[in-house]
Tab-separated table of C-alpha atoms in Angstrom:
chain	number	residue	atom	x	y	z
A	1	MET	CA	72.747	38.921	96.652
A	2	ASN	CA	70.109	39.626	94.103
A	3	THR	CA	70.947	39.208	90.753
A	4	SER	CA	68.006	40.430	89.029
A	5	ARG	CA	69.020	44.010	89.627
A	6	ARG	CA	71.881	43.863	87.554
A	7	LEU	CA	70.538	41.966	84.270
A	8	PRO	CA	69.603	45.542	82.750
A	9	ARG	CA	72.917	46.725	83.331
A	10	VAL	CA	74.829	43.352	81.790
A	11	LEU	CA	72.163	43.621	79.196
A	12	ALA	CA	72.750	47.285	78.487
A	13	LEU	CA	76.558	46.699	78.243
A	14	ALA	CA	76.433	43.673	75.623
A	15	VAL	CA	74.205	45.095	73.614
A	16	PRO	CA	76.648	47.881	72.465
A	17	LEU	CA	79.626	45.275	72.634
A	18	ALA	CA	77.862	42.885	70.468
A	19	ALA	CA	77.284	46.024	67.928
A	20	VAL	CA	80.856	47.089	68.123
A	21	LEU	CA	82.545	43.364	67.971
A	22	ALA	CA	79.886	42.930	64.744
A	23	THR	CA	81.484	46.280	62.967
A	24	ALA	CA	85.179	44.707	63.818
A	25	ALA	CA	83.934	41.601	61.963
A	26	CYS	CA	82.409	43.671	59.195
A	27	GLY	CA	85.955	45.087	58.927
A	28	ASP	CA	87.732	42.589	58.966
A	29	ALA	CA	86.216	40.333	56.358
A	30	GLY	CA	86.868	43.366	53.937
A	31	ASP	CA	83.426	44.803	54.096
A	32	SER	CA	83.987	48.302	53.640
A	33	ALA	CA	80.050	49.209	52.371
A	34	ALA	CA	78.866	47.711	55.624
A	35	SER	CA	81.644	49.336	57.555
A	36	ALA	CA	81.265	52.964	55.538
A	37	SER	CA	78.043	52.970	56.217
A	38	ALA	CA	77.462	52.342	59.827
A	39	VAL	CA	79.921	55.318	60.083
A	40	SER	CA	78.686	57.656	57.435
A	41	THR	CA	75.710	58.616	60.336
A	42	ALA	CA	78.740	58.919	63.274
A	43	VAL	CA	76.006	61.867	65.009
A	44	VAL	CA	72.877	60.045	65.575
A	45	SER	CA	70.561	62.920	67.073
A	46	ALA	CA	67.089	62.827	68.793
A	47	GLN	CA	65.144	65.111	66.442
A	48	ALA	CA	61.920	66.073	66.837
A	49	PRO	CA	59.320	67.964	65.562
A	50	ALA	CA	59.790	72.138	65.379
A	51	ASP	CA	57.120	72.522	67.992
A	52	GLN	CA	58.457	70.229	70.330
A	53	ALA	CA	60.606	72.706	72.315
A	54	ALA	CA	57.345	74.216	73.306
A	55	LYS	CA	56.040	70.579	74.612
A	56	GLY	CA	59.215	70.643	77.288
A	57	THR	CA	61.924	68.806	75.210
A	58	VAL	CA	64.701	69.288	74.052
A	59	ALA	CA	66.876	66.700	70.876
A	60	SER	CA	69.992	66.120	71.851
A	61	ASN	CA	73.141	64.519	69.721
A	62	ARG	CA	74.946	61.606	70.865
A	63	LEU	CA	77.825	58.794	68.374
A	64	THR	CA	76.285	55.922	66.240
A	65	VAL	CA	76.857	52.404	68.116
A	66	ALA	CA	79.513	51.900	65.404
A	67	THR	CA	81.154	55.515	65.738
A	68	ALA	CA	82.056	54.986	69.648
A	69	GLY	CA	83.154	51.111	68.587
A	70	LYS	CA	85.328	52.624	66.311
A	71	ALA	CA	86.803	54.925	68.507
A	72	ALA	CA	87.201	52.101	70.985
A	73	GLN	CA	88.852	49.715	68.558
A	74	ALA	CA	91.709	52.889	68.240
A	75	ALA	CA	91.679	53.779	71.444
A	76	LEU	CA	92.803	50.162	72.645
A	77	ALA	CA	94.830	49.511	69.611
A	78	LYS	CA	97.195	52.552	70.218
A	79	CYS	CA	97.311	51.174	73.620
A	80	GLN	CA	98.211	47.170	72.690
A	81	ALA	CA	100.823	49.436	69.981
A	82	ASP	CA	102.277	51.189	72.874
A	83	GLY	CA	103.016	47.725	74.988
A	84	LEU	CA	99.416	48.786	77.121
A	85	GLY	CA	97.369	46.143	76.418
A	86	PHE	CA	96.154	46.031	80.003
A	87	VAL	CA	93.432	48.991	79.726
A	88	THR	CA	90.207	49.507	79.180
A	89	VAL	CA	88.600	51.468	77.228
A	90	SER	CA	85.157	53.167	78.094
A	91	VAL	CA	82.690	55.551	75.066
A	92	VAL	CA	80.458	57.382	76.810
A	93	ASP	CA	77.338	59.662	76.326
A	94	ARG	CA	77.005	62.853	78.098
A	95	ALA	CA	75.489	61.301	80.300
A	96	GLY	CA	77.584	58.598	81.231
A	97	ASN	CA	76.032	55.954	79.704
A	98	VAL	CA	78.718	53.092	78.584
A	99	GLN	CA	78.333	53.242	74.161
A	100	ALA	CA	81.040	50.987	73.973
A	101	MET	CA	83.829	49.155	75.856
A	102	LEU	CA	86.432	46.903	75.225
A	103	ARG	CA	88.679	45.925	78.277
A	104	GLY	CA	91.963	44.315	77.641
A	105	ASP	CA	94.214	41.521	78.161
A	106	ASN	CA	95.055	41.595	82.106
A	107	ALA	CA	93.362	44.716	82.507
A	108	ALA	CA	92.609	44.588	85.779
A	109	GLN	CA	88.905	45.422	87.823
A	110	HIS	CA	89.274	48.500	88.473
A	111	THR	CA	90.372	49.442	84.856
A	112	VAL	CA	86.572	48.899	84.013
A	113	GLU	CA	85.154	51.855	86.068
A	114	ALA	CA	88.292	54.022	86.069
A	115	SER	CA	88.130	54.158	82.521
A	116	ARG	CA	84.062	55.224	82.570
A	117	GLN	CA	83.963	58.238	85.028
A	118	LYS	CA	87.274	59.601	83.077
A	119	GLY	CA	85.220	59.166	80.055
A	120	TYR	CA	82.182	60.856	81.913
A	121	THR	CA	84.397	63.660	83.045
A	122	ALA	CA	85.419	64.695	79.607
A	123	ALA	CA	82.199	64.426	78.484
A	124	ALA	CA	80.268	66.242	81.422
A	125	PHE	CA	82.876	68.845	81.632
A	126	GLY	CA	83.657	69.146	78.212
A	127	ALA	CA	87.582	69.492	78.220
A	128	ASN	CA	90.105	66.446	78.606
A	129	THR	CA	90.756	65.063	82.273
A	130	SER	CA	94.157	66.188	82.638
A	131	ASP	CA	93.089	70.162	81.558
A	132	LEU	CA	91.135	69.775	84.591
A	133	THR	CA	93.262	68.593	87.462
A	134	ASP	CA	93.528	72.342	88.235
A	135	ARG	CA	89.672	72.740	89.403
A	136	THR	CA	90.355	69.767	91.820
A	137	LYS	CA	93.152	72.037	94.034
A	138	GLY	CA	91.942	74.005	96.945
A	139	ASP	CA	90.242	74.386	101.050
A	140	GLY	CA	87.009	72.443	101.052
A	141	ALA	CA	85.057	71.017	98.524
A	142	THR	CA	85.870	71.228	94.946
A	143	VAL	CA	84.765	69.252	91.301
A	144	ALA	CA	86.427	66.047	92.739
A	145	ASP	CA	83.887	65.671	95.063
A	146	LEU	CA	81.561	65.159	92.638
A	147	PRO	CA	80.357	61.684	92.076
A	148	GLY	CA	81.523	59.561	89.249
A	149	THR	CA	83.471	62.030	88.183
A	150	LEU	CA	87.549	61.171	88.164
A	151	PHE	CA	90.181	64.127	87.270
A	152	LEU	CA	92.743	62.038	86.800
A	153	ALA	CA	94.463	62.038	82.384
A	154	GLY	CA	93.331	59.823	80.507
A	155	GLY	CA	89.528	61.364	79.144
A	156	VAL	CA	89.198	62.921	76.093
A	157	SER	CA	85.190	65.180	75.006
A	158	VAL	CA	84.386	64.568	72.055
A	159	LYS	CA	82.705	67.197	70.869
A	160	SER	CA	80.409	67.826	67.427
A	161	ALA	CA	78.958	71.795	66.920
A	162	ASN	CA	81.704	72.776	69.550
A	163	ALA	CA	78.785	70.430	72.022
A	164	SER	CA	80.603	67.497	74.361
A	165	ILE	CA	78.272	64.759	73.038
A	166	ALA	CA	80.280	62.411	74.720
A	167	GLY	CA	83.689	61.157	76.154
A	168	ILE	CA	86.125	58.285	75.472
A	169	GLY	CA	88.010	57.083	78.433
A	170	VAL	CA	90.795	54.844	79.035
A	171	GLY	CA	92.108	53.106	82.317
A	172	GLY	CA	95.095	50.780	83.578
A	173	ALA	CA	98.328	52.223	81.981
A	174	PRO	CA	101.093	53.334	84.421
A	175	ASP	CA	100.579	56.730	83.279
A	176	GLY	CA	97.929	59.204	82.791
A	177	ARG	CA	99.181	60.829	79.730
A	178	ALA	CA	99.905	57.087	78.179
A	179	ASP	CA	96.155	56.546	78.584
A	180	GLN	CA	95.176	60.053	77.665
A	181	ALA	CA	97.751	59.221	74.254
A	182	CYS	CA	95.326	56.560	73.969
A	183	ALA	CA	91.991	58.026	74.151
A	184	ALA	CA	93.364	60.927	71.974
A	185	ALA	CA	93.901	58.244	69.378
A	186	GLY	CA	90.241	57.114	69.546
A	187	LEU	CA	88.867	60.425	69.092
A	188	ASP	CA	91.176	61.179	66.081
A	189	ALA	CA	89.983	58.320	64.657
A	190	ILE	CA	86.381	59.311	64.606
A	191	ALA	CA	87.153	63.417	64.105
A	192	GLY	CA	86.716	63.028	60.304
A	193	SER	CA	82.763	61.680	60.821
A	194	LEU	CA	81.751	64.324	63.507
A	195	GLN	CA	79.243	66.694	62.029
């Protein structure tokens, strides 16, 4: 097996996770100043000079790692409080890149990809996955045939200025509505800090 191809992906997941854990440690230690400053700018914008559009590029918004971590922690905490700590929570940007992921105790392996796909589907379509299920019905090809998407309840869209910038996906509960409730708790935890 060629592990050299896996290394960049592992590192890409490890760095945001380390930041999430560091943020959690700051919160647990009572260092509210560090935590507040980390979350004060919840949305990072790839700002560019005014003439950037003329050069053929655009700016895009995404959650900060601290905000993504806060959403993931709140979603997992809701599931744990409901006796569903065996889920995985993924917070992804609009392109589906994982910004934060927390795998609950005893979460099955399939929950990792399911949570990421639910988060990506919500981010890409700008809607909660539970609201998108009707689009998967019909004869012939449907949106359910799009690679990397999962149209099961458990993904919520994160919006800034009415534009979808991220998604929170939860996978592993016996009922998608429970996944959805946990993802919604993650969104509620960061809603006040979104611009």
